[in-house]
Structure formats: C-alpha cells, structure tokens
Short mmCIF file of C-alpha atoms in Angstrom, two decimals:
data_model
loop_
_atom_site.label_atom_id
_atom_site.label_comp_id
_atom_site.label_asym_id
_atom_site.label_seq_id
_atom_site.Cartn_x
_atom_site.Cartn_y
_atom_site.Cartn_z
CA UNK A 826 39.47 7.69 -34.12
CA UNK A 827 36.84 5.01 -34.61
CA UNK A 828 33.21 5.81 -34.10
CA UNK A 829 31.49 2.80 -32.62
CA UNK A 830 28.17 2.26 -34.29
CA UNK A 831 25.49 1.12 -31.86
CA UNK A 832 23.02 0.30 -34.62
CA UNK A 833 24.46 -1.94 -37.36
CA UNK A 834 22.06 -0.64 -40.00
CA UNK A 835 20.74 2.88 -39.37
CA UNK A 836 16.93 2.99 -39.32
CA UNK A 837 15.21 4.71 -42.20
CA UNK A 838 12.61 7.44 -42.05
CA UNK A 839 9.01 6.34 -41.53
CA UNK A 840 6.68 6.10 -44.50
CA UNK A 841 5.35 9.38 -45.90
CA UNK A 842 1.74 8.31 -45.39
CA UNK A 843 0.59 6.65 -42.18
CA UNK A 844 0.61 2.86 -42.26
CA UNK A 845 -2.90 1.47 -42.55
CA UNK A 846 -4.53 -1.91 -43.16
CA UNK A 847 -8.23 -0.95 -43.17
CA UNK A 848 -9.59 2.20 -44.82
CA UNK A 849 -12.61 4.27 -43.80
CA UNK A 850 -14.98 2.14 -45.90
CA UNK A 851 -13.88 -1.02 -44.11
CA UNK A 852 -11.90 -2.38 -47.06
CA UNK A 853 -8.49 -3.99 -46.65
CA UNK A 854 -5.63 -1.77 -47.82
CA UNK A 855 -3.03 -3.25 -50.14
CA UNK A 856 0.26 -1.98 -51.50
CA UNK A 857 2.95 0.23 -50.06
CA UNK A 858 0.77 1.85 -47.40
CA UNK A 859 0.76 -1.41 -45.42
CA UNK A 860 4.59 -1.22 -45.18
CA UNK A 861 4.62 -5.01 -45.24
CA UNK A 862 2.48 -5.44 -42.13
CA UNK A 863 -0.21 -8.13 -42.27
CA UNK A 864 -3.87 -7.93 -41.35
CA UNK A 865 -4.65 -9.56 -37.94
CA UNK A 866 -6.99 -12.56 -38.14
CA UNK A 867 -10.73 -12.10 -37.80
CA UNK A 868 -10.94 -13.37 -34.22
CA UNK A 869 -8.35 -10.80 -33.15
CA UNK A 870 -10.19 -8.00 -34.95
CA UNK A 871 -13.47 -9.06 -33.36
CA UNK A 872 -11.85 -9.02 -29.91
CA UNK A 873 -10.42 -5.54 -30.57
CA UNK A 874 -13.81 -4.29 -31.78
CA UNK A 875 -15.52 -5.63 -28.65
CA UNK A 876 -12.97 -3.96 -26.39
CA UNK A 877 -13.39 -0.63 -28.20
CA UNK A 878 -17.19 -0.73 -27.93
CA UNK A 879 -16.96 -1.43 -24.19
CA UNK A 880 -14.42 1.36 -23.75
CA UNK A 881 -16.51 3.93 -25.59
CA UNK A 882 -19.62 3.14 -23.54
CA UNK A 883 -17.53 3.35 -20.38
CA UNK A 884 -16.18 6.75 -21.42
CA UNK A 885 -19.66 8.08 -22.14
CA UNK A 886 -20.81 6.99 -18.69
CA UNK A 887 -17.79 8.50 -16.95
CA UNK A 888 -18.20 11.79 -18.81
CA UNK A 889 -21.84 11.91 -17.64
CA UNK A 890 -20.76 11.26 -14.05
CA UNK A 891 -18.26 14.11 -14.30
CA UNK A 892 -20.98 16.49 -15.47
CA UNK A 893 -23.11 15.38 -12.52
CA UNK A 894 -20.29 16.28 -10.14
CA UNK A 895 -19.54 12.69 -9.16
CA UNK A 896 -15.95 13.01 -10.36
CA UNK A 897 -13.58 15.94 -10.06
CA UNK A 898 -12.36 15.78 -13.64
CA UNK A 899 -11.97 13.36 -16.53
CA UNK A 900 -9.79 13.49 -19.65
CA UNK A 901 -11.73 11.62 -22.32
CA UNK A 902 -9.99 9.48 -24.95
CA UNK A 903 -13.07 9.30 -27.20
CA UNK A 904 -11.77 8.81 -30.74
CA UNK A 905 -8.44 7.38 -29.55
CA UNK A 906 -9.73 3.87 -28.78
CA UNK A 907 -7.75 2.16 -31.54
CA UNK A 908 -4.41 3.55 -30.33
CA UNK A 909 -4.89 2.55 -26.73
CA UNK A 910 -6.64 -0.79 -27.06
CA UNK A 911 -4.52 -2.18 -29.89
CA UNK A 912 -1.37 -1.30 -27.94
CA UNK A 913 -2.53 -2.95 -24.73
CA UNK A 914 -3.75 -6.02 -26.61
CA UNK A 915 -0.25 -6.50 -28.03
CA UNK A 916 1.24 -6.92 -24.55
CA UNK A 917 1.75 -10.21 -22.73
CA UNK A 918 0.76 -10.70 -19.11
CA UNK A 919 4.32 -10.22 -17.83
CA UNK A 920 4.76 -6.88 -19.60
CA UNK A 921 4.38 -3.48 -17.97
CA UNK A 922 2.28 -0.49 -19.05
CA UNK A 923 3.22 3.12 -18.19
CA UNK A 924 0.14 5.24 -18.95
CA UNK A 925 -0.71 8.95 -18.88
CA UNK A 926 -3.76 10.51 -17.27
CA UNK A 927 -5.73 10.07 -20.54
CA UNK A 928 -5.20 6.32 -20.84
CA UNK A 929 -8.02 5.12 -18.60
CA UNK A 930 -9.50 2.78 -21.19
CA UNK A 931 -6.10 1.12 -21.52
CA UNK A 932 -6.30 0.32 -17.80
CA UNK A 933 -9.85 -0.94 -18.19
CA UNK A 934 -8.81 -3.19 -21.08
CA UNK A 935 -5.93 -4.60 -19.02
CA UNK A 936 -8.32 -5.64 -16.27
CA UNK A 937 -8.43 -2.81 -13.71
CA UNK A 938 -11.94 -2.41 -12.30
CA UNK A 939 -13.94 0.82 -12.88
CA UNK A 940 -14.01 1.58 -9.14
CA UNK A 941 -10.24 1.22 -8.84
CA UNK A 942 -9.73 3.44 -11.88
CA UNK A 943 -12.20 6.16 -10.94
CA UNK A 944 -11.16 6.53 -7.32
CA UNK A 945 -8.24 8.53 -8.78
CA UNK A 946 -10.56 10.92 -10.63
CA UNK A 947 -12.89 11.21 -7.63
CA UNK A 948 -9.94 12.26 -5.49
CA UNK A 949 -10.17 9.31 -3.10
CA UNK A 950 -6.76 7.85 -3.90
CA UNK A 951 -3.74 8.84 -5.94
CA UNK A 952 -3.85 5.36 -7.46
CA UNK A 953 -6.74 3.08 -6.63
CA UNK A 954 -5.23 -0.14 -7.95
CA UNK A 955 -2.23 -2.29 -7.11
CA UNK A 956 0.44 -1.50 -9.75
CA UNK A 957 2.25 -4.79 -9.18
CA UNK A 958 -0.89 -6.91 -9.47
CA UNK A 959 -1.82 -5.37 -12.83
CA UNK A 960 1.73 -4.50 -13.96
CA UNK A 961 0.60 -0.94 -14.64
CA UNK A 962 2.30 2.11 -13.17
CA UNK A 963 0.17 4.92 -11.66
CA UNK A 964 -1.33 7.18 -14.31
CA UNK A 965 1.16 9.98 -14.85
CA UNK A 966 -0.02 13.58 -14.77
CA UNK A 967 3.41 15.22 -15.24
CA UNK A 968 4.23 15.06 -18.94
CA UNK A 969 6.64 12.36 -20.17
CA UNK A 970 8.00 11.38 -16.75
CA UNK A 971 6.43 7.96 -17.16
CA UNK A 972 8.61 7.36 -20.24
CA UNK A 973 11.72 7.51 -18.08
CA UNK A 974 10.15 5.11 -15.60
CA UNK A 975 9.44 2.70 -18.45
CA UNK A 976 13.05 2.86 -19.60
CA UNK A 977 14.26 2.26 -16.04
CA UNK A 978 12.06 -0.79 -15.53
CA UNK A 979 12.87 -2.20 -18.95
CA UNK A 980 16.61 -1.77 -18.37
CA UNK A 981 16.35 -3.51 -15.01
CA UNK A 982 14.40 -6.34 -16.65
CA UNK A 983 17.09 -6.68 -19.28
CA UNK A 984 19.85 -6.85 -16.65
CA UNK A 985 17.87 -9.46 -14.71
CA UNK A 986 17.20 -11.34 -17.96
CA UNK A 987 13.46 -11.13 -17.35
CA UNK A 988 11.19 -11.71 -20.31
CA UNK A 989 9.50 -8.32 -19.84
CA UNK A 990 8.70 -5.47 -22.21
CA UNK A 991 7.60 -1.98 -21.10
CA UNK A 992 5.15 0.03 -23.19
CA UNK A 993 4.52 3.68 -22.49
CA UNK A 994 2.03 6.15 -23.93
CA UNK A 995 2.89 9.77 -24.64
CA UNK A 996 0.81 12.58 -26.07
CA UNK A 997 2.11 14.78 -28.87
CA UNK A 998 2.57 17.64 -26.41
CA UNK A 999 4.69 15.58 -24.04
CA UNK A 1000 7.26 14.90 -26.77
CA UNK A 1001 8.31 18.55 -26.37
CA UNK A 1002 9.43 17.80 -22.81
CA UNK A 1003 13.07 17.11 -21.93
CA UNK A 1004 12.04 13.91 -20.19
CA UNK A 1005 10.89 12.49 -23.54
CA UNK A 1006 14.31 13.19 -25.10
CA UNK A 1007 16.11 11.56 -22.18
CA UNK A 1008 13.86 8.51 -22.35
CA UNK A 1009 14.29 8.07 -26.12
CA UNK A 1010 18.05 8.53 -25.92
CA UNK A 1011 18.77 6.23 -23.01
CA UNK A 1012 16.40 3.54 -24.24
CA UNK A 1013 18.31 3.43 -27.50
CA UNK A 1014 21.79 3.63 -25.94
CA UNK A 1015 20.96 0.86 -23.49
CA UNK A 1016 18.87 -1.08 -26.03
CA UNK A 1017 16.09 -1.29 -23.47
CA UNK A 1018 13.03 -3.42 -24.32
CA UNK A 1019 10.65 -0.45 -24.54
CA UNK A 1020 7.89 0.53 -26.96
CA UNK A 1021 7.03 4.23 -27.09
CA UNK A 1022 3.52 4.88 -28.40
CA UNK A 1023 2.87 8.54 -29.15
CA UNK A 1024 -0.84 9.27 -29.46
CA UNK A 1025 -0.78 12.34 -31.68
CA UNK A 1026 -4.28 13.65 -31.06
CA UNK A 1027 -3.09 16.96 -32.54
CA UNK A 1028 -3.62 19.20 -29.54
CA UNK A 1029 -1.54 19.77 -26.43
CA UNK A 1030 -4.52 21.03 -24.45
CA UNK A 1031 -5.19 24.01 -26.78
CA UNK A 1032 -1.91 24.18 -28.72
CA UNK A 1033 -2.12 22.58 -32.20
CA UNK A 1034 0.61 20.29 -33.47
CA UNK A 1035 1.70 22.91 -36.04
CA UNK A 1036 2.79 25.19 -33.18
CA UNK A 1037 4.71 22.44 -31.38
CA UNK A 1038 6.92 20.91 -34.04
CA UNK A 1039 8.24 21.50 -37.54
CA UNK A 1040 9.06 17.80 -37.94
CA UNK A 1041 7.20 16.05 -40.76
CA UNK A 1042 6.02 13.48 -38.24
CA UNK A 1043 6.90 12.79 -34.62
CA UNK A 1044 8.00 9.32 -35.68
CA UNK A 1045 10.76 10.97 -37.74
CA UNK A 1046 12.57 11.66 -34.49
CA UNK A 1047 13.30 7.96 -34.02
CA UNK A 1048 16.09 7.95 -36.60
CA UNK A 1049 17.96 10.61 -34.63
CA UNK A 1050 18.02 8.32 -31.61
CA UNK A 1051 19.04 5.28 -33.65
CA UNK A 1052 15.85 3.29 -33.32
CA UNK A 1053 13.05 2.31 -35.70
CA UNK A 1054 10.11 4.70 -36.03
CA UNK A 1055 6.68 4.01 -37.49
CA UNK A 1056 4.03 6.50 -38.56
CA UNK A 1057 0.67 4.74 -38.23
CA UNK A 1058 -2.98 5.60 -38.82
CA UNK A 1059 -3.98 5.71 -35.17
CA UNK A 1060 -7.67 5.24 -36.00
CA UNK A 1061 -6.96 1.92 -37.74
CA UNK A 1062 -6.97 -0.67 -34.97
CA UNK A 1063 -5.64 -3.38 -37.29
CA UNK A 1064 -2.59 -1.33 -38.27
CA UNK A 1065 -1.89 -0.24 -34.70
CA UNK A 1066 -2.12 -3.84 -33.47
CA UNK A 1067 0.16 -5.17 -36.22
CA UNK A 1068 2.83 -2.50 -35.74
CA UNK A 1069 2.83 -2.55 -31.91
CA UNK A 1070 2.88 -6.36 -31.86
CA UNK A 1071 5.96 -6.34 -34.09
CA UNK A 1072 7.64 -3.75 -31.85
CA UNK A 1073 6.89 -5.77 -28.71
CA UNK A 1074 8.30 -8.92 -30.32
CA UNK A 1075 11.38 -6.99 -31.42
CA UNK A 1076 11.95 -5.68 -27.90
CA UNK A 1077 11.44 -9.12 -26.36
CA UNK A 1078 13.96 -10.60 -28.78
CA UNK A 1079 16.61 -8.21 -27.48
CA UNK A 1080 16.68 -5.72 -30.36
CA UNK A 1081 15.85 -2.61 -28.33
CA UNK A 1082 13.22 0.13 -28.41
CA UNK A 1083 10.79 1.28 -31.08
CA UNK A 1084 8.99 4.60 -31.41
CA UNK A 1085 5.46 4.51 -32.88
CA UNK A 1086 3.33 7.55 -33.69
CA UNK A 1087 -0.40 6.92 -33.99
CA UNK A 1088 -2.10 9.77 -35.87
CA UNK A 1089 -5.49 10.23 -34.21
CA UNK A 1090 -7.82 12.95 -32.95
CA UNK A 1091 -9.25 13.89 -29.55
CA UNK A 1092 -12.98 14.25 -30.20
CA UNK A 1093 -13.87 15.80 -26.84
CA UNK A 1094 -12.41 18.51 -24.66
CA UNK A 1095 -9.03 18.13 -22.96
CA UNK A 1096 -10.96 17.78 -19.68
CA UNK A 1097 -14.32 19.00 -18.44
CA UNK A 1098 -12.66 22.30 -17.47
CA UNK A 1099 -11.69 23.02 -21.08
CA UNK A 1100 -13.68 24.75 -23.87
CA UNK A 1101 -12.35 23.39 -27.21
CA UNK A 1102 -14.49 25.82 -29.25
CA UNK A 1103 -11.99 28.53 -28.27
CA UNK A 1104 -9.14 26.91 -30.19
CA UNK A 1105 -10.59 24.68 -32.92
CA UNK A 1106 -13.47 24.84 -35.38
CA UNK A 1107 -16.50 22.61 -34.93
CA UNK A 1108 -16.21 21.64 -38.60
CA UNK A 1109 -12.73 20.22 -37.93
CA UNK A 1110 -14.07 17.89 -35.25
CA UNK A 1111 -17.05 16.91 -37.41
CA UNK A 1112 -14.68 16.00 -40.25
CA UNK A 1113 -13.00 13.41 -38.06
CA UNK A 1114 -16.28 11.54 -37.61
CA UNK A 1115 -15.55 10.00 -41.02
CA UNK A 1116 -12.37 8.48 -39.56
CA UNK A 1117 -14.03 6.91 -36.52
CA UNK A 1118 -11.96 3.89 -35.39
CA UNK A 1119 -14.91 1.75 -34.26
CA UNK A 1120 -17.03 2.44 -37.33
CA UNK A 1121 -14.14 1.45 -39.59
CA UNK A 1122 -13.46 -2.00 -38.14
CA UNK A 1123 -17.19 -2.60 -37.74
CA UNK A 1124 -17.63 -2.16 -41.51
CA UNK A 1125 -14.71 -4.50 -42.11
CA UNK A 1126 -16.15 -7.19 -39.86
CA UNK A 1127 -19.54 -6.76 -41.48
CA UNK A 1128 -17.98 -7.38 -44.88
CA UNK A 1129 -16.29 -10.52 -43.49
CA UNK A 1130 -19.61 -11.78 -42.08
CA UNK A 1131 -18.10 -11.95 -38.59
CA UNK A 1132 -20.35 -9.40 -36.96
CA UNK A 1133 -23.70 -11.17 -36.76
CA UNK A 1134 -26.78 -9.67 -35.16
CA UNK A 1135 -26.33 -11.96 -32.16
CA UNK A 1136 -22.68 -10.97 -31.68
CA UNK A 1137 -23.51 -7.28 -32.00
CA UNK A 1138 -26.34 -7.60 -29.45
CA UNK A 1139 -24.13 -9.51 -27.02
CA UNK A 1140 -21.43 -6.84 -27.14
CA UNK A 1141 -23.98 -4.04 -26.74
CA UNK A 1142 -25.50 -5.78 -23.70
CA UNK A 1143 -22.05 -6.22 -22.16
CA UNK A 1144 -21.31 -2.54 -22.70
CA UNK A 1145 -24.58 -1.49 -21.02
CA UNK A 1146 -23.89 -3.79 -18.06
CA UNK A 1147 -20.46 -2.20 -17.65
CA UNK A 1148 -21.99 1.30 -17.74
CA UNK A 1149 -24.63 0.34 -15.18
CA UNK A 1150 -22.07 -1.19 -12.82
CA UNK A 1151 -19.86 1.90 -13.16
CA UNK A 1152 -22.77 4.26 -12.48
CA UNK A 1153 -23.97 2.27 -9.48
CA UNK A 1154 -20.48 2.13 -7.97
CA UNK A 1155 -19.91 5.86 -8.36
CA UNK A 1156 -23.30 6.69 -6.85
CA UNK A 1157 -22.18 5.12 -3.58
CA UNK A 1158 -20.44 7.47 -1.16
CA UNK A 1159 -17.09 5.95 -0.22
CA UNK A 1160 -15.98 5.59 3.39
CA UNK A 1161 -12.45 6.96 3.53
CA UNK A 1162 -9.84 6.79 6.27
CA UNK A 1163 -7.66 9.97 6.26
CA UNK A 1164 -4.85 8.05 7.98
CA UNK A 1165 -4.43 5.79 4.95
CA UNK A 1166 -2.46 8.58 3.32
CA UNK A 1167 0.52 7.47 5.42
CA UNK A 1168 0.21 3.75 4.76
CA UNK A 1169 1.71 3.39 1.29
CA UNK A 1170 4.48 5.98 1.19
CA UNK A 1171 7.38 3.69 2.10
CA UNK A 1172 7.69 -0.09 2.27
CA UNK A 1173 9.00 0.25 5.86
CA UNK A 1174 7.69 2.77 8.41
CA UNK A 1175 9.76 5.96 8.94
CA UNK A 1176 9.85 7.67 12.37
CA UNK A 1177 9.00 11.12 10.98
CA UNK A 1178 6.02 9.77 9.10
CA UNK A 1179 4.79 7.83 12.12
CA UNK A 1180 5.00 11.06 14.13
CA UNK A 1181 2.91 12.90 11.54
CA UNK A 1182 0.41 10.05 11.47
CA UNK A 1183 0.02 10.16 15.26
CA UNK A 1184 -0.44 13.95 15.13
CA UNK A 1185 -3.23 13.69 12.57
CA UNK A 1186 -4.88 10.82 14.46
CA UNK A 1187 -4.92 12.97 17.60
CA UNK A 1188 -6.40 15.93 15.69
CA UNK A 1189 -9.12 13.74 14.20
CA UNK A 1190 -9.97 12.30 17.63
CA UNK A 1191 -10.33 15.77 19.13
CA UNK A 1192 -12.46 16.89 16.18
CA UNK A 1193 -14.78 13.93 16.69
CA UNK A 1194 -15.04 14.75 20.41
CA UNK A 1195 -15.88 18.41 19.73
CA UNK A 1196 -18.50 17.48 17.13
CA UNK A 1197 -20.06 14.95 19.51
CA UNK A 1198 -20.22 17.61 22.26
CA UNK A 1199 -21.78 20.17 19.91
CA UNK A 1200 -24.43 17.65 18.91
#
C-alpha cells in the first residue's frame, strides 16, 4: 500500500543553538548560527528599535496604572519585546494576527489605540477594538484556542484564494494543550498559510519549562507535523524579524505553515496577582538583564552610527508622549452602558436575547427610579 507523502522533502530538526544575527555586545553574528538568514537593513532595525522603546515605556506606564488600581490586571511582556514586535512587523496589512492575553504590545504596534487595548484590562469591554478594522482577533485568555482560529481563517483564505497569512502567538505552556496539537496538525495537513510563533519565556505561570517538556526545543515538534521549525534567539530582534519574514513569505507563496520558537524570558510577574519570588531565584532574573533585547540592538545601531543623539531624543520624547496620553486616558472614568453587552453577540438580533435586553432595561429603569426617590 502506498503512503502518500504530503511533504516532498521532510523538514530537518532545528539548529542546536538558537538562530541569532546580533549578539549581546551588539556585534553581527557570522557563521552557522545565522542558519543562512541575513541581517535586516539599518532602516528596518531602527524602526524595530523605535517600536520596542515605545512598547517598553507603554508597559511601564500600564504596570503603574495596575498598581494604582486603575486596571484589574495586566500580564506584562517586559523582556519579550523582540519576539512580539519583530513578528508583527513582518506582517502585511492584509494579514491577520491571533494574539494571547500577553501580546498587548503587538496590538499597540499594529495600530490599536491604548484606550481600545486597556478597556479589556479595565473590565469595560471584552474586546475594545474592532477586530476586522485592525485584522486582529480578540486577545485569547484560554490557552492555544487562538491557534485553531488562526488555522481556520488561514484555510478559508486559501480556499478563497485571498492573499492573507495568519500569525498566532503561543506561550510555552500553551503548547501542552490539545488545541495546540490540533492546530499544528491541521495546519500542516491542509497546508494552511499560518505562522506559529511560540514565545518560550520559560514559565507557564509558575511551572518551569523543564517540568513541561522533555523535548530539546519546542521547535523540534515541527518535524513531527511535517512542517519547518526554527529555534531562534527571541531576544534578538534582527533574527526574529528575518525568520518570521521568511515564514510569512513561505506561507503567502502557498508552501504551508511554519513553527518558530523564540527563546526569551518574562522579566516581570505572570500578572500583578503573582509572586515570582516563590518559584524562581532573583539571580536568575538578574542574569537575563545581560540579554536585554532593546540594549542589544541599541548597541548595534550605535556601532553603525545610526542612533544619533537627535534620533534617540526624538524616540524618547515619543515614548513619553505615549505614556502621558495613556495615563490621561485611564484617569478618566468611562461612561458605560450596561445594555451594550447585548449589542455585539450576533450579527442579527435573536428573540431570546432581545427579551433579556428588555428585562435588564426594565430593571435598570426601576433602579434609577428607586434611587431618585431615595434622594
């Protein structure tokens, strides 16, 4: 009996060491560790650096707002800027992003406003932005479910012959979910134009990677699904951009999915309700300061003479303006309409939902009347 081979040439295992193009001193890497990927041009690196600086300042401001009680919770991505921003920068306007709850700076980089983003974390809306306008799905809190959604959209795009690629983020912990397996398998079987970016920040809340998987790398799994896998230094924005760009181009050309693991580190707590000192040593976190993604590309741009004093000052001023605008917006108390919860459930009104809406409207009216009488 013949065994139809879906992949003409089986993919090989990822490189033993993570792919990198810029080392911690800012020098360009040469040799086998580049895996043949080329350094992005200086203008691209400068744009990526600017986006990372803005994102880090935004994160610092949002974390402060959380501690002041302005937001219910916030999962910081401090230290993971290279993974998120390089991946988003590799997408074209017509492509779709399927993020997790930690990928706020990816949304910011793709053009969603701070108010629209943070209304989710303040509890005002489940999703404060228009997914179709930005081509970004709602931030997923359940683990790995968004990967299946990405495969579904990408498959539909392929059937419609749309020039669309879907990129989805997963954490290392979410790759232990059955949904991740289903997404990887069906994307490969259907040759869907999907790019899976696993941000291996080495902790699934408090569980270290060593207690989740015995695989050498998470990218090793790709070969089992019959798709290419790349193991990348997730704190090297140049390497992440080069590898993700190649994967997006491959998907758009009709050659199917790619799985990319970015090795990075979550510098802050899982959320503000978490105490990381209970499961990791402070010295471990301090050691990762030497691998900071912004510091690395900044040194590289300095060496290239591209980061002048004027450019640095302009970016810093832009970052402060973003932080100020975010702070001012979150200090305003929003005016919310409880009946809006019914408005975006279905595209066409359903009788049962209309009945529930009318019931709540009546309850609210009576509450207002009672409060007015008591006053």
